[in-house]
Coordinates of C-alpha atoms in Angstrom, one line a residue:
Chain Y
G1 CA -62.8 46.9 45.3
A2 CA -66.6 45.1 45.5
V3 CA -66.5 41.3 45.2
V4 CA -69.3 40.0 43.1
S5 CA -70.3 36.2 42.5
Q6 CA -71.9 34.8 39.7
H7 CA -73.9 31.3 40.1
P8 CA -73.6 28.9 38.1
S9 CA -70.4 29.6 36.5
R10 CA -71.5 27.3 33.5
V11 CA -74.7 26.0 32.6
I12 CA -75.8 23.6 29.6
C13 CA -79.5 23.7 28.7
K14 CA -81.8 22.4 26.1
S15 CA -83.4 24.6 24.1
G16 CA -86.9 25.7 25.2
T17 CA -85.8 25.6 28.8
S18 CA -85.1 28.6 31.1
V19 CA -82.1 29.0 33.0
K20 CA -81.7 31.4 36.1
I21 CA -78.4 33.0 36.7
E22 CA -77.8 34.7 40.1
C23 CA -75.5 37.7 41.0
R24 CA -74.6 38.4 44.4
S25 CA -72.8 41.2 46.1
L26 CA -70.9 40.0 49.0
D27 CA -69.1 43.0 50.6
F28 CA -71.6 45.9 49.3
Q29 CA -75.1 46.9 49.3
A30 CA -76.1 47.0 45.6
T31 CA -79.1 49.1 45.0
T32 CA -78.2 49.0 41.4
M33 CA -76.6 46.2 39.4
F34 CA -76.2 45.5 35.4
W35 CA -76.3 42.7 33.2
Y36 CA -74.0 42.3 30.2
R37 CA -73.8 39.9 27.9
Q38 CA -70.5 39.0 25.9
F39 CA -70.1 37.0 22.6
P40 CA -66.5 35.4 21.5
K41 CA -64.0 37.9 21.0
K42 CA -66.7 40.8 21.6
S43 CA -66.8 43.6 24.1
L44 CA -69.4 43.8 26.7
M45 CA -72.9 44.8 25.7
L46 CA -75.3 46.2 28.6
M47 CA -78.3 44.2 28.5
A48 CA -80.2 45.8 31.5
T49 CA -79.7 47.9 34.7
S50 CA -81.2 46.0 38.0
N51 CA -82.7 48.3 40.4
E52 CA -83.3 46.9 44.0
G53 CA -87.1 47.0 44.6
S54 CA -88.4 48.1 41.3
K55 CA -88.7 47.1 37.7
A56 CA -85.2 46.8 35.7
T57 CA -84.5 49.1 32.9
Y58 CA -83.6 47.3 29.6
E59 CA -81.5 48.5 26.8
Q60 CA -82.8 49.3 23.5
G61 CA -83.3 45.9 21.6
V62 CA -83.2 43.3 25.0
E63 CA -86.7 41.8 25.3
K64 CA -87.6 42.0 28.7
D65 CA -89.8 39.3 28.5
K66 CA -87.2 36.9 27.2
F67 CA -84.7 38.2 29.9
L68 CA -86.4 38.5 33.3
I69 CA -84.7 40.4 36.2
N70 CA -85.3 40.2 39.5
H71 CA -83.8 42.4 42.3
A72 CA -85.3 41.7 45.5
S73 CA -82.6 42.3 47.9
L74 CA -79.7 44.7 48.2
T75 CA -77.3 41.8 47.7
L76 CA -79.3 39.8 44.9
S77 CA -80.3 40.3 41.3
T78 CA -81.1 37.4 39.1
L79 CA -81.3 37.2 35.4
T80 CA -83.8 34.3 33.9
V81 CA -83.4 33.5 30.3
T82 CA -86.7 32.1 29.2
S83 CA -87.4 29.7 26.8
A84 CA -83.7 29.7 26.0
H85 CA -82.6 28.9 22.3
P86 CA -79.0 28.5 20.8
E87 CA -78.8 32.2 19.8
D88 CA -78.8 32.9 23.7
S89 CA -75.7 31.0 24.2
S90 CA -73.3 33.7 25.4
F91 CA -71.4 34.7 28.6
Y92 CA -73.5 36.8 30.8
I93 CA -71.8 39.1 33.3
C94 CA -73.1 41.2 36.4
S95 CA -71.5 44.2 37.9
I96 CA -72.3 46.3 40.9
I97 CA -72.0 49.8 41.7
A98 CA -69.2 50.6 44.6
E99 CA -67.3 53.3 46.0
R100 CA -63.9 53.8 45.1
G101 CA -62.5 56.8 46.7
S102 CA -64.7 59.7 45.9
T103 CA -65.9 58.0 42.6
D104 CA -68.5 55.1 42.4
T105 CA -67.2 52.7 39.8
Q106 CA -68.4 49.2 38.4
Y107 CA -67.2 46.0 39.7
F108 CA -67.5 42.5 37.8
G109 CA -68.5 39.1 38.6
P110 CA -66.8 36.0 37.2
G111 CA -69.7 35.5 34.3
T112 CA -71.8 32.7 33.7
R113 CA -71.3 30.7 30.6
L114 CA -74.6 29.7 29.0
T115 CA -74.6 27.1 26.1
V116 CA -78.2 26.1 24.7
L117 CA -78.3 23.1 22.9
Chain O
G1 CA -74.0 57.4 18.8
E2 CA -71.4 58.2 21.0
S3 CA -68.6 55.1 21.0
V4 CA -65.2 54.2 22.7
G5 CA -62.9 52.6 20.1
L6 CA -59.3 51.1 20.1
H7 CA -56.6 51.5 17.6
L8 CA -55.3 48.3 18.2
P9 CA -56.7 44.8 18.1
T10 CA -53.9 42.7 19.5
L11 CA -50.6 43.8 20.9
S12 CA -47.3 41.4 21.3
V13 CA -44.9 42.4 23.9
Q14 CA -41.7 40.6 24.8
E15 CA -41.6 39.8 28.8
G16 CA -39.9 42.8 30.8
D17 CA -40.8 45.4 27.8
N18 CA -43.4 48.3 28.5
S19 CA -46.5 47.9 27.1
I20 CA -49.3 50.6 25.9
I21 CA -52.3 50.2 25.2
N22 CA -54.3 52.9 23.3
C23 CA -58.4 54.1 23.4
A24 CA -60.1 56.6 21.5
Y25 CA -63.4 58.1 22.7
S26 CA -66.0 60.5 21.0
N27 CA -68.0 61.7 23.8
S28 CA -66.3 64.9 24.8
A29 CA -68.4 65.3 28.0
S30 CA -67.4 62.0 29.3
D31 CA -66.0 62.6 33.0
Y32 CA -64.8 59.3 34.2
F33 CA -62.8 56.5 32.8
I34 CA -61.8 53.2 33.7
W35 CA -59.4 50.2 32.4
Y36 CA -60.6 46.7 32.6
K37 CA -58.4 43.7 32.3
Q38 CA -60.2 40.3 31.3
E39 CA -58.8 37.2 31.3
S40 CA -60.3 34.3 29.2
G41 CA -63.4 33.0 31.1
K42 CA -63.3 35.6 33.5
G43 CA -65.2 38.6 34.2
P44 CA -63.4 42.1 33.8
Q45 CA -61.2 43.2 36.7
F46 CA -60.8 46.7 37.4
I47 CA -57.3 47.8 37.0
I48 CA -57.1 51.7 37.1
D49 CA -59.6 54.8 36.5
I50 CA -59.1 58.5 36.0
R51 CA -61.6 61.4 36.0
S52 CA -61.4 64.0 33.4
N53 CA -59.9 66.5 35.5
M54 CA -56.7 64.8 35.7
D55 CA -53.8 64.0 32.9
K56 CA -52.4 61.1 34.3
R57 CA -53.0 58.7 37.3
Q58 CA -50.6 56.1 38.3
G59 CA -50.9 52.6 40.1
Q60 CA -48.5 49.6 40.7
R61 CA -46.8 49.4 37.3
V62 CA -50.0 50.9 35.5
T63 CA -50.3 54.3 34.4
V64 CA -53.5 55.6 32.6
L65 CA -52.8 59.0 30.7
L66 CA -55.6 61.2 29.4
N67 CA -55.4 63.5 26.6
K68 CA -58.7 65.5 26.8
T69 CA -57.6 67.6 23.6
V70 CA -57.8 64.6 21.5
K71 CA -59.7 62.5 23.2
H72 CA -57.5 59.6 23.9
L73 CA -56.8 57.4 26.7
S74 CA -53.9 54.8 26.9
L75 CA -52.6 52.3 29.6
Q76 CA -49.1 51.8 30.2
I77 CA -47.7 48.8 32.0
A78 CA -44.3 48.8 32.8
A79 CA -42.1 45.5 33.1
T80 CA -44.9 43.3 31.3
Q81 CA -45.4 40.1 33.0
P82 CA -46.7 36.8 31.4
G83 CA -49.7 37.1 33.9
D84 CA -50.8 40.5 32.3
S85 CA -51.8 38.7 29.1
A86 CA -55.6 39.3 28.9
V87 CA -57.9 41.4 26.8
Y88 CA -57.8 45.1 27.9
F89 CA -60.8 47.3 27.6
C90 CA -61.5 51.1 28.4
A91 CA -64.6 52.6 29.2
E92 CA -66.1 55.7 29.6
K93 CA -68.8 57.2 31.9
G94 CA -70.3 60.1 29.9
D95 CA -73.3 61.3 32.0
S96 CA -75.2 61.4 35.4
S97 CA -76.2 57.7 34.9
Y98 CA -74.1 55.0 35.9
K99 CA -73.8 53.1 32.4
L100 CA -70.3 52.5 31.2
I101 CA -69.6 52.5 27.3
F102 CA -67.1 49.9 26.9
G103 CA -64.3 49.9 23.8
S104 CA -63.7 46.9 21.4
G105 CA -60.9 45.6 23.3
T106 CA -57.3 45.1 23.2
R107 CA -55.5 41.6 23.5
L108 CA -52.4 41.8 25.1
L109 CA -50.0 38.7 24.4
V110 CA -46.6 38.5 26.2
R111 CA -44.0 36.7 24.7
P112 CA -41.6 34.8 26.9

């Protein structure tokens, strides 16, 4: 499978500050990446689809001005949580699309734990 | 809307026994299914996948069964080991996009 990294793995910030999370595809050129958030003991919720060289596509209910996504290269997508508040505390996970045999499937990064104080 | 769900939120098995984790899906148009394993504090890890033109697929110690008649997916783990303890998610892809719909997850606990 594909190797995906995220940085940082954990971040604690004060309310009102902005936090940037990086997602890197280490062995595939990823024209499409996904960003998910996951609350404790819950499933993954898709936030947005990150498209290299174009605007991200956000899921219904996700504020695009709150969660800024930049996909400037085929190996890097960033998610910036702007003016973070305690309710933004969550586990953020990215994924990429990579070939697996004749099928394209999603491979996930290790996640970033965001805690907003 | 369409959804993927799991029958058992928690499954406890004895080490060495076989585990069966079930998943029900509602979108009959879904053509691709994946099982992921997620350990605490980590991202989901791909385990095995299956396309809708297949009923069964085997991997190393894992088997996925697909019953399209009743829209049911299962993951069988043979000789369950302590390292198998995790939350398992099924996911389906139902249209031409790459989006996945995730189930709610089943926690597998392996008793020594």
